[in-house]
Amino acid sequence: MKVGLLIPTLLHGGAERAICRLSDILADAGYEVSLIVFDASKQYYSYSGELLDLKLPNGKTLFGKIRIFIKRVKAVTKIKSSNNLDVVISFIAAATFVNALSKSSAKCIVSQRNFLSKETGSRVKENFLKYCFHKAD
């Protein structure tokens, strides 16, 4: 089974540590793991599997953020298809947005470990995240 793990960065943090550890566990169990990262220019944790760096860091302006978001959705859609992934698991809200909107034949699993009200900071973002939860498998 081919599993994609989607996260914005591999910098130090709890979600980053968890997804890297999950990559080790899945690889040890015989799964083919692809770690899909928006910007892997800096890495703190070791991982197992193939690293797919989108090289799409956060935009600085509102227009830049929207442009980068669209590029991320297109890039992940292409990766899901070209790598024949069976499932993609996303960690953190930014990755959840992209995972849900780039749905393909791959199952979409989202992982959110924070309170929505604390994580998003805005009602629009919170409602968009809830919408993405409903698109997940």
Coordinates of N, CA and C in Angstrom, one line a residue:
M1 N 0.8 -1.2 0.0 CA 0.0 0.0 0.0 C 0.9 1.2 0.0
K2 N 0.5 2.2 -0.8 CA 1.3 3.5 -0.9 C 0.6 4.5 -0.1
V3 N 1.4 5.1 0.9 CA 0.8 6.1 1.8 C 1.6 7.4 1.7
G4 N 0.8 8.5 1.5 CA 1.4 9.8 1.5 C 1.2 10.5 2.9
L5 N 2.2 11.2 3.4 CA 2.0 11.9 4.6 C 2.3 13.4 4.3
L6 N 1.3 14.2 4.5 CA 1.4 15.6 4.1 C 1.5 16.6 5.3
I7 N 2.5 17.5 5.2 CA 2.7 18.4 6.3 C 3.4 19.6 5.7
P8 N 3.2 20.8 6.3 CA 3.8 22.0 5.7 C 5.4 22.0 5.8
T9 N 5.9 21.7 7.0 CA 7.4 21.7 7.1 C 7.9 20.5 8.0
L10 N 9.2 20.4 8.1 CA 9.7 19.4 9.0 C 10.5 20.1 10.1
L11 N 10.2 21.3 10.4 CA 10.8 22.0 11.5 C 10.4 21.3 12.8
H12 N 11.0 21.7 13.9 CA 10.7 21.1 15.2 C 9.3 21.5 15.6
G13 N 8.6 20.5 16.1 CA 7.2 20.7 16.6 C 6.6 19.3 16.8
G14 N 5.5 19.3 17.5 CA 4.8 18.0 17.8 C 4.3 17.3 16.6
A15 N 3.6 18.0 15.7 CA 3.0 17.4 14.6 C 4.1 16.9 13.6
E16 N 5.2 17.6 13.5 CA 6.3 17.2 12.7 C 7.0 16.0 13.2
R17 N 7.1 15.9 14.5 CA 7.7 14.8 15.2 C 6.8 13.6 15.0
A18 N 5.5 13.8 15.2 CA 4.5 12.7 15.0 C 4.5 12.1 13.6
I19 N 4.5 13.0 12.6 CA 4.4 12.5 11.2 C 5.7 11.8 10.8
C20 N 6.9 12.3 11.3 CA 8.1 11.6 11.0 C 8.2 10.2 11.7
R21 N 7.7 10.1 12.9 CA 7.6 8.9 13.6 C 6.7 7.9 12.9
L22 N 5.5 8.4 12.4 CA 4.6 7.6 11.7 C 5.2 7.1 10.4
S23 N 6.0 7.9 9.8 CA 6.7 7.4 8.5 C 7.6 6.2 8.9
D24 N 8.3 6.3 10.0 CA 9.1 5.2 10.4 C 8.3 3.9 10.7
I25 N 7.2 4.1 11.4 CA 6.3 2.9 11.8 C 5.7 2.3 10.5
L26 N 5.2 3.1 9.6 CA 4.6 2.6 8.4 C 5.6 1.9 7.5
A27 N 6.8 2.5 7.4 CA 7.9 1.9 6.5 C 8.3 0.5 7.1
D28 N 8.4 0.5 8.4 CA 8.8 -0.8 9.1 C 7.7 -1.8 8.9
A29 N 6.5 -1.4 8.8 CA 5.4 -2.4 8.6 C 5.2 -2.8 7.1
G30 N 6.1 -2.2 6.2 CA 6.0 -2.6 4.8 C 5.3 -1.7 3.9
Y31 N 4.8 -0.6 4.4 CA 4.1 0.4 3.5 C 5.2 1.2 2.7
E32 N 4.8 1.6 1.5 CA 5.6 2.5 0.7 C 5.2 3.9 1.1
V33 N 6.1 4.7 1.7 CA 5.8 6.0 2.3 C 6.4 7.1 1.5
S34 N 5.5 8.1 1.2 CA 6.0 9.3 0.6 C 5.7 10.5 1.5
L35 N 6.7 11.2 1.9 CA 6.5 12.3 2.8 C 6.4 13.6 2.0
I36 N 5.2 14.2 1.9 CA 5.0 15.4 1.0 C 5.1 16.6 1.9
V37 N 6.0 17.5 1.6 CA 6.2 18.7 2.5 C 6.2 19.9 1.6
F38 N 5.4 20.9 2.1 CA 5.4 22.2 1.3 C 6.7 22.8 1.2
D39 N 7.5 22.9 2.2 CA 8.8 23.5 2.2 C 9.8 22.7 3.1
A40 N 10.6 21.9 2.6 CA 11.5 21.0 3.4 C 12.9 21.6 3.4
S41 N 13.1 22.9 3.2 CA 14.4 23.5 3.2 C 15.1 23.3 4.5
K42 N 14.4 23.2 5.6 CA 15.0 23.0 6.9 C 14.3 21.8 7.5
Q43 N 15.1 20.8 8.0 CA 14.6 19.6 8.6 C 15.2 19.4 9.9
Y44 N 14.3 19.0 10.9 CA 14.8 18.8 12.2 C 14.7 17.3 12.6
Y45 N 13.7 16.6 12.1 CA 13.6 15.2 12.5 C 13.9 14.2 11.3
S46 N 14.4 13.0 11.7 CA 14.6 12.0 10.6 C 13.3 11.4 10.3
Y47 N 13.2 10.7 9.1 CA 12.0 10.1 8.6 C 12.4 8.9 7.8
S48 N 11.4 8.2 7.4 CA 11.5 7.1 6.5 C 10.7 7.3 5.2
G49 N 11.1 6.8 4.1 CA 10.4 6.9 2.9 C 11.0 8.0 2.0
E50 N 10.2 8.3 0.9 CA 10.7 9.2 -0.1 C 10.2 10.6 0.3
L51 N 11.1 11.6 0.3 CA 10.7 13.0 0.6 C 10.4 13.7 -0.7
L52 N 9.2 14.2 -0.8 CA 8.7 15.0 -1.9 C 8.5 16.5 -1.5
D53 N 9.5 17.3 -1.8 CA 9.5 18.7 -1.4 C 8.9 19.5 -2.5
L54 N 7.8 20.1 -2.1 CA 7.1 21.0 -3.1 C 7.8 22.3 -3.4
K55 N 8.7 22.7 -2.4 CA 9.4 23.9 -2.5 C 8.5 25.1 -2.7
L56 N 7.4 25.1 -1.9 CA 6.4 26.2 -1.9 C 6.2 26.7 -0.5
P57 N 7.2 27.6 -0.1 CA 7.0 28.2 1.2 C 5.8 29.2 1.3
N58 N 5.5 29.6 2.5 CA 4.4 30.5 2.7 C 4.6 31.8 1.9
G59 N 3.4 32.3 1.4 CA 3.5 33.6 0.7 C 3.5 34.7 1.8
K60 N 3.9 35.9 1.4 CA 4.1 37.0 2.3 C 2.9 37.9 2.3
T61 N 2.2 38.1 1.2 CA 1.1 39.0 1.0 C -0.2 38.1 0.9
L62 N -1.3 38.7 1.0 CA -2.6 37.9 0.8 C -2.6 37.3 -0.6
F63 N -2.3 38.1 -1.6 CA -2.2 37.6 -3.0 C -1.2 36.4 -3.1
G64 N -0.1 36.6 -2.5 CA 1.0 35.6 -2.5 C 0.5 34.3 -1.8
K65 N -0.2 34.4 -0.7 CA -0.7 33.3 0.0 C -1.7 32.5 -0.8
I66 N -2.6 33.2 -1.5 CA -3.6 32.6 -2.3 C -2.9 31.9 -3.5
R67 N -2.0 32.5 -4.1 CA -1.2 32.0 -5.3 C -0.5 30.7 -4.9
I68 N 0.2 30.7 -3.7 CA 0.9 29.6 -3.2 C -0.1 28.4 -2.9
F69 N -1.2 28.8 -2.3 CA -2.2 27.8 -1.9 C -2.7 27.0 -3.1
I70 N -3.0 27.7 -4.2 CA -3.4 27.1 -5.4 C -2.4 26.2 -6.0
K71 N -1.1 26.7 -6.0 CA 0.0 25.9 -6.5 C 0.2 24.6 -5.7
R72 N 0.0 24.7 -4.4 CA 0.1 23.5 -3.5 C -1.0 22.5 -3.8
V73 N -2.2 23.0 -4.0 CA -3.3 22.0 -4.3 C -3.0 21.3 -5.7
K74 N -2.6 22.1 -6.7 CA -2.3 21.5 -8.0 C -1.1 20.5 -7.8
A75 N -0.1 20.8 -7.1 CA 1.1 20.0 -6.9 C 0.7 18.7 -6.2
V76 N -0.1 18.8 -5.2 CA -0.5 17.6 -4.4 C -1.4 16.7 -5.2
T77 N -2.3 17.3 -6.0 CA -3.2 16.5 -6.9 C -2.3 15.7 -7.9
K78 N -1.3 16.4 -8.4 CA -0.4 15.7 -9.4 C 0.3 14.6 -8.7
I79 N 0.8 14.8 -7.5 CA 1.6 13.8 -6.8 C 0.7 12.6 -6.4
K80 N -0.5 12.8 -6.0 CA -1.4 11.8 -5.7 C -1.7 10.9 -6.9
S81 N -1.8 11.5 -8.0 CA -2.1 10.7 -9.3 C -0.8 10.0 -9.8
S82 N 0.3 10.8 -9.9 CA 1.5 10.2 -10.5 C 2.2 9.1 -9.7
N83 N 2.0 9.2 -8.4 CA 2.6 8.2 -7.4 C 1.6 7.1 -7.1
N84 N 0.4 7.2 -7.6 CA -0.6 6.2 -7.4 C -0.8 5.9 -5.9
L85 N -0.9 7.0 -5.1 CA -1.0 6.9 -3.6 C -2.4 6.3 -3.3
D86 N -2.5 5.4 -2.3 CA -3.7 4.8 -1.9 C -4.4 5.7 -0.9
V87 N -3.6 6.3 0.0 CA -4.1 7.2 1.0 C -3.1 8.3 1.3
V88 N -3.7 9.5 1.6 CA -2.8 10.6 2.0 C -3.4 11.1 3.4
I89 N -2.5 11.2 4.4 CA -2.8 11.6 5.7 C -2.2 13.0 5.9
S90 N -3.0 14.0 6.3 CA -2.4 15.3 6.5 C -2.5 15.7 8.0
F91 N -1.4 16.4 8.4 CA -1.3 16.9 9.7 C -1.3 18.5 9.6
I92 N -1.9 19.2 10.5 CA -2.0 20.6 10.6 C -3.0 21.2 9.6
A93 N -3.6 22.3 10.0 CA -4.7 22.9 9.2 C -4.3 23.2 7.7
A94 N -3.1 23.8 7.5 CA -2.7 24.2 6.2 C -2.6 22.9 5.3
A95 N -2.1 21.8 5.8 CA -2.1 20.6 5.0 C -3.4 20.0 4.8
T96 N -4.3 20.1 5.8 CA -5.7 19.6 5.7 C -6.4 20.3 4.6
F97 N -6.3 21.6 4.4 CA -6.9 22.3 3.3 C -6.5 21.8 2.0
V98 N -5.2 21.6 1.8 CA -4.7 21.1 0.6 C -5.1 19.7 0.3
N99 N -5.0 18.8 1.3 CA -5.3 17.4 1.2 C -6.8 17.3 0.7
A100 N -7.7 18.0 1.4 CA -9.1 17.8 1.1 C -9.5 18.4 -0.3
L101 N -8.8 19.4 -0.7 CA -9.2 20.0 -2.0 C -8.4 19.4 -3.2
S102 N -7.5 18.5 -2.9 CA -6.7 17.8 -4.0 C -7.2 16.4 -4.0
K103 N -8.4 16.1 -3.6 CA -8.9 14.7 -3.6 C -8.7 14.1 -5.0
S104 N -8.4 12.8 -5.0 CA -8.3 12.0 -6.2 C -8.8 10.6 -5.8
S105 N -8.3 9.6 -6.4 CA -8.7 8.3 -6.0 C -8.1 7.9 -4.7
A106 N -7.1 8.6 -4.2 CA -6.5 8.3 -2.9 C -7.5 8.7 -1.8
K107 N -7.5 7.9 -0.8 CA -8.3 8.2 0.4 C -7.7 9.5 1.1
C108 N -8.5 10.3 1.7 CA -8.1 11.5 2.3 C -8.3 11.4 3.8
I109 N -7.3 11.4 4.6 CA -7.4 11.3 6.1 C -6.8 12.6 6.6
V110 N -7.5 13.3 7.5 CA -7.0 14.5 8.1 C -6.8 14.3 9.6
S111 N -5.8 15.0 10.1 CA -5.5 14.8 11.5 C -5.3 16.2 12.1
Q112 N -6.2 16.5 13.0 CA -6.2 17.9 13.7 C -6.2 17.6 15.2
R113 N -5.1 18.1 15.8 CA -4.9 17.9 17.3 C -5.1 19.1 18.1
N114 N -5.6 20.2 17.6 CA -5.8 21.4 18.3 C -7.2 21.8 18.4
F115 N -7.5 22.7 19.3 CA -8.9 23.3 19.3 C -9.0 24.2 18.1
L116 N -10.1 24.0 17.4 CA -10.3 24.8 16.2 C -10.3 26.3 16.5
S117 N -10.9 26.7 17.6 CA -10.9 28.1 17.9 C -9.5 28.7 18.2
K118 N -8.6 27.9 18.7 CA -7.3 28.3 19.0 C -6.4 28.2 17.8
E119 N -6.6 27.2 16.9 CA -5.8 27.0 15.8 C -5.9 28.0 14.7
T120 N -7.2 28.4 14.4 CA -7.4 29.1 13.1 C -7.3 30.6 13.3
G121 N -7.9 31.2 14.4 CA -7.8 32.6 14.6 C -8.9 33.4 13.9
S122 N -9.6 32.8 13.0 CA -10.7 33.5 12.3 C -11.9 32.6 12.0
R123 N -13.0 33.1 12.0 CA -14.2 32.4 11.7 C -14.2 31.8 10.3
V124 N -13.7 32.5 9.3 CA -13.7 32.1 7.9 C -12.8 30.8 7.9
K125 N -11.6 30.9 8.5 CA -10.7 29.8 8.4 C -11.2 28.6 9.2
E126 N -11.9 28.8 10.3 CA -12.5 27.8 11.1 C -13.6 27.1 10.3
N127 N -14.4 27.8 9.6 CA -15.5 27.2 8.8 C -14.9 26.5 7.6
F128 N -13.9 27.0 7.0 CA -13.2 26.3 5.9 C -12.6 25.0 6.3
L129 N -12.1 25.0 7.5 CA -11.5 23.8 8.1 C -12.6 22.7 8.3
K130 N -13.7 23.2 8.8 CA -14.8 22.2 9.0 C -15.3 21.7 7.7
Y131 N -15.4 22.5 6.7 CA -15.7 22.1 5.3 C -14.8 21.0 4.8
C132 N -13.5 21.2 5.1 CA -12.5 20.2 4.6 C -12.6 18.9 5.4
F133 N -13.0 19.0 6.7 CA -13.2 17.7 7.5 C -14.3 16.9 6.8
H134 N -15.4 17.6 6.3 CA -16.5 16.8 5.6 C -16.1 16.2 4.3
K135 N -15.1 16.8 3.6 CA -14.6 16.2 2.4 C -13.6 15.0 2.6
A136 N -13.1 14.9 3.8 CA -12.2 13.8 4.1 C -12.9 12.5 4.1
D137 N -12.2 11.4 3.9 CA -12.8 10.1 4.0 C -12.7 9.6 5.4

